[in-house]
PDB file of C-alpha atoms in Angstrom:
ATOM      1  CA  UNK H   1       0.051  -0.005   0.197  1.00  0.00           C
ATOM      2  CA  UNK H   2       1.172   3.429  -0.872  1.00  0.00           C
ATOM      3  CA  UNK H   3      -0.112   6.433   1.112  1.00  0.00           C
ATOM      4  CA  UNK H   4       0.963   8.743  -1.674  1.00  0.00           C
ATOM      5  CA  UNK H   5      -1.258   6.724  -4.274  1.00  0.00           C
ATOM      6  CA  UNK H   6      -3.986   9.277  -5.355  1.00  0.00           C
ATOM      7  CA  UNK H   7      -6.548   9.919  -7.969  1.00  0.00           C
ATOM      8  CA  UNK H   8      -3.879  11.087 -10.769  1.00  0.00           C
ATOM      9  CA  UNK H   9      -1.686   8.116 -10.073  1.00  0.00           C
ATOM     10  CA  UNK H  10      -4.855   5.488 -10.711  1.00  0.00           C
ATOM     11  CA  UNK H  11      -5.925   7.618 -13.732  1.00  0.00           C
ATOM     12  CA  UNK H  12      -2.513   7.507 -15.103  1.00  0.00           C
ATOM     13  CA  UNK H  13      -1.897   3.866 -14.584  1.00  0.00           C
ATOM     14  CA  UNK H  14      -5.270   2.937 -16.190  1.00  0.00           C
ATOM     15  CA  UNK H  15      -3.892   4.092 -19.571  1.00  0.00           C
ATOM     16  CA  UNK H  16      -0.437   3.896 -19.037  1.00  0.00           C
ATOM     17  CA  UNK H  17       2.668   2.213 -17.764  1.00  0.00           C
ATOM     18  CA  UNK H  18       4.281   4.787 -15.551  1.00  0.00           C
ATOM     19  CA  UNK H  19       7.769   4.740 -14.494  1.00  0.00           C
ATOM     20  CA  UNK H  20       9.505   6.782 -11.870  1.00  0.00           C
ATOM     21  CA  UNK H  21      12.699   7.853 -13.756  1.00  0.00           C
ATOM     22  CA  UNK H  22      14.619  10.407 -11.563  1.00  0.00           C
ATOM     23  CA  UNK H  23      14.579  13.301  -9.121  1.00  0.00           C
ATOM     24  CA  UNK H  24      15.552  16.898 -10.614  1.00  0.00           C
ATOM     25  CA  UNK H  25      17.686  18.861  -8.365  1.00  0.00           C
ATOM     26  CA  UNK H  26      15.850  21.674  -6.861  1.00  0.00           C
ATOM     27  CA  UNK H  27      18.860  23.841  -7.570  1.00  0.00           C
ATOM     28  CA  UNK H  28      18.036  23.375 -11.320  1.00  0.00           C
ATOM     29  CA  UNK H  29      14.905  25.826 -11.063  1.00  0.00           C
ATOM     30  CA  UNK H  30      14.852  29.555 -10.553  1.00  0.00           C
ATOM     31  CA  UNK H  31      13.408  30.060  -8.230  1.00  0.00           C
ATOM     32  CA  UNK H  32      14.268  26.802  -6.154  1.00  0.00           C
ATOM     33  CA  UNK H  33      10.855  25.079  -5.418  1.00  0.00           C
ATOM     34  CA  UNK H  34      10.177  24.042  -1.775  1.00  0.00           C
ATOM     35  CA  UNK H  35       9.247  20.580  -3.110  1.00  0.00           C
ATOM     36  CA  UNK H  36      11.112  17.420  -5.076  1.00  0.00           C
ATOM     37  CA  UNK H  37      10.635  17.450  -8.502  1.00  0.00           C
ATOM     38  CA  UNK H  38      10.597  13.996 -10.007  1.00  0.00           C
ATOM     39  CA  UNK H  39      10.198  13.014 -13.866  1.00  0.00           C
ATOM     40  CA  UNK H  40       7.876  10.454 -14.516  1.00  0.00           C
ATOM     41  CA  UNK H  41       7.693   8.492 -18.115  1.00  0.00           C
ATOM     42  CA  UNK H  42       4.376   7.343 -19.667  1.00  0.00           C
ATOM     43  CA  UNK H  43       4.218   4.304 -22.044  1.00  0.00           C
ATOM     44  CA  UNK H  44       0.350   3.913 -23.119  1.00  0.00           C
ATOM     45  CA  UNK H  45      -1.091   0.616 -22.764  1.00  0.00           C
ATOM     46  CA  UNK H  46      -2.649  -1.165 -25.545  1.00  0.00           C
ATOM     47  CA  UNK H  47      -5.718  -1.639 -23.525  1.00  0.00           C
ATOM     48  CA  UNK H  48      -6.496   0.040 -20.510  1.00  0.00           C
ATOM     49  CA  UNK H  49      -7.067  -1.762 -17.048  1.00  0.00           C
ATOM     50  CA  UNK H  50     -10.590  -0.601 -17.000  1.00  0.00           C
ATOM     51  CA  UNK H  51     -11.769  -0.473 -20.277  1.00  0.00           C
ATOM     52  CA  UNK H  52     -14.816   1.886 -19.811  1.00  0.00           C
ATOM     53  CA  UNK H  53     -15.202   5.428 -20.808  1.00  0.00           C
ATOM     54  CA  UNK H  54     -13.147   7.981 -19.264  1.00  0.00           C
ATOM     55  CA  UNK H  55     -15.938  10.240 -17.724  1.00  0.00           C
ATOM     56  CA  UNK H  56     -17.002   7.082 -15.991  1.00  0.00           C
ATOM     57  CA  UNK H  57     -13.877   5.831 -14.641  1.00  0.00           C
ATOM     58  CA  UNK H  58     -12.680   9.474 -13.708  1.00  0.00           C
ATOM     59  CA  UNK H  59     -16.144  10.027 -11.605  1.00  0.00           C
ATOM     60  CA  UNK H  60     -15.805   6.753  -9.507  1.00  0.00           C
ATOM     61  CA  UNK H  61     -12.238   7.054  -8.945  1.00  0.00           C
ATOM     62  CA  UNK H  62     -12.673  10.688  -8.026  1.00  0.00           C
ATOM     63  CA  UNK H  63     -15.267   9.722  -5.350  1.00  0.00           C
ATOM     64  CA  UNK H  64     -12.989   6.784  -4.231  1.00  0.00           C
ATOM     65  CA  UNK H  65     -10.247   9.362  -3.202  1.00  0.00           C
ATOM     66  CA  UNK H  66     -12.628  12.219  -2.309  1.00  0.00           C
ATOM     67  CA  UNK H  67     -12.276  11.078   1.273  1.00  0.00           C
ATOM     68  CA  UNK H  68      -8.530   9.196   0.964  1.00  0.00           C
ATOM     69  CA  UNK H  69      -8.748   8.312   4.658  1.00  0.00           C
ATOM     70  CA  UNK H  70     -12.501   7.247   4.457  1.00  0.00           C
ATOM     71  CA  UNK H  71     -13.883   3.712   3.958  1.00  0.00           C
ATOM     72  CA  UNK H  72     -14.989   3.082   0.687  1.00  0.00           C
ATOM     73  CA  UNK H  73     -18.228   2.732   1.816  1.00  0.00           C
ATOM     74  CA  UNK H  74     -18.230   6.239   2.950  1.00  0.00           C
ATOM     75  CA  UNK H  75     -16.691   7.677   0.014  1.00  0.00           C
ATOM     76  CA  UNK H  76     -18.557   6.034  -2.858  1.00  0.00           C
ATOM     77  CA  UNK H  77     -22.133   6.849  -1.351  1.00  0.00           C
ATOM     78  CA  UNK H  78     -22.623  10.061  -3.392  1.00  0.00           C
ATOM     79  CA  UNK H  79     -22.501   8.348  -6.815  1.00  0.00           C
ATOM     80  CA  UNK H  80     -26.152   6.979  -6.031  1.00  0.00           C
ATOM     81  CA  UNK H  81     -29.357   8.524  -5.209  1.00  0.00           C
ATOM     82  CA  UNK H  82     -29.445   9.252  -1.222  1.00  0.00           C
ATOM     83  CA  UNK H  83     -32.210   6.786  -0.434  1.00  0.00           C
ATOM     84  CA  UNK H  84     -30.151   3.973  -2.203  1.00  0.00           C
ATOM     85  CA  UNK H  85     -27.035   4.728  -1.466  1.00  0.00           C
ATOM     86  CA  UNK H  86     -26.179   2.564   1.113  1.00  0.00           C
ATOM     87  CA  UNK H  87     -27.457  -0.520  -0.618  1.00  0.00           C
ATOM     88  CA  UNK H  88     -26.139   0.280  -3.940  1.00  0.00           C
ATOM     89  CA  UNK H  89     -22.334   0.614  -2.231  1.00  0.00           C
ATOM     90  CA  UNK H  90     -22.894  -2.611  -0.359  1.00  0.00           C
ATOM     91  CA  UNK H  91     -24.080  -4.309  -3.612  1.00  0.00           C
ATOM     92  CA  UNK H  92     -21.072  -2.734  -5.571  1.00  0.00           C
ATOM     93  CA  UNK H  93     -18.287  -3.853  -3.093  1.00  0.00           C
ATOM     94  CA  UNK H  94     -19.734  -7.225  -2.727  1.00  0.00           C
ATOM     95  CA  UNK H  95     -19.865  -7.829  -6.537  1.00  0.00           C
ATOM     96  CA  UNK H  96     -16.101  -6.363  -6.399  1.00  0.00           C
ATOM     97  CA  UNK H  97     -15.245  -8.654  -3.790  1.00  0.00           C
ATOM     98  CA  UNK H  98     -13.776  -5.553  -1.839  1.00  0.00           C
ATOM     99  CA  UNK H  99     -14.275  -5.077   2.009  1.00  0.00           C
ATOM    100  CA  UNK H 100     -16.337  -1.941   2.688  1.00  0.00           C
ATOM    101  CA  UNK H 101     -13.807  -0.989   5.349  1.00  0.00           C
ATOM    102  CA  UNK H 102     -10.708  -0.922   2.547  1.00  0.00           C
ATOM    103  CA  UNK H 103      -9.567   2.512   1.885  1.00  0.00           C
ATOM    104  CA  UNK H 104      -8.919   3.768  -1.717  1.00  0.00           C
ATOM    105  CA  UNK H 105      -5.186   4.217  -1.462  1.00  0.00           C
ATOM    106  CA  UNK H 106      -4.838   0.575  -0.733  1.00  0.00           C
ATOM    107  CA  UNK H 107      -6.566  -0.905  -3.656  1.00  0.00           C
ATOM    108  CA  UNK H 108      -4.486  -2.482  -6.414  1.00  0.00           C
ATOM    109  CA  UNK H 109      -5.708  -1.783 -10.344  1.00  0.00           C
ATOM    110  CA  UNK H 110      -6.955  -5.004 -10.234  1.00  0.00           C
ATOM    111  CA  UNK H 111      -9.284  -4.593  -7.259  1.00  0.00           C
ATOM    112  CA  UNK H 112     -10.370  -1.125  -8.893  1.00  0.00           C
ATOM    113  CA  UNK H 113     -11.021  -2.851 -12.243  1.00  0.00           C
ATOM    114  CA  UNK H 114     -13.597  -5.238 -10.420  1.00  0.00           C
TER     115      UNK H 114
END
């Protein structure tokens, strides 16, 4: 599990092989940034992990990471009508074979694809 995993990393990994190349020294920039800068390369996948339209994938992944420290059962609710959200989230996670107490950053791409 990677605590730095986020919506952007999942979206990128869905459509490309992402490879962390190296850190660019902060002295290479003017003004010098207060953060480390890394170079990442992307090589497109021939087929995405989640082979669904981008707007749908983006909407679900965004909701998953809306409350990064929240359980999935809490963060996914707004995808559904309020009166049905509890049942639909429970059904969604059961069908995906993912525990409702899991947090988004702990999921693998395979689990997200389910």
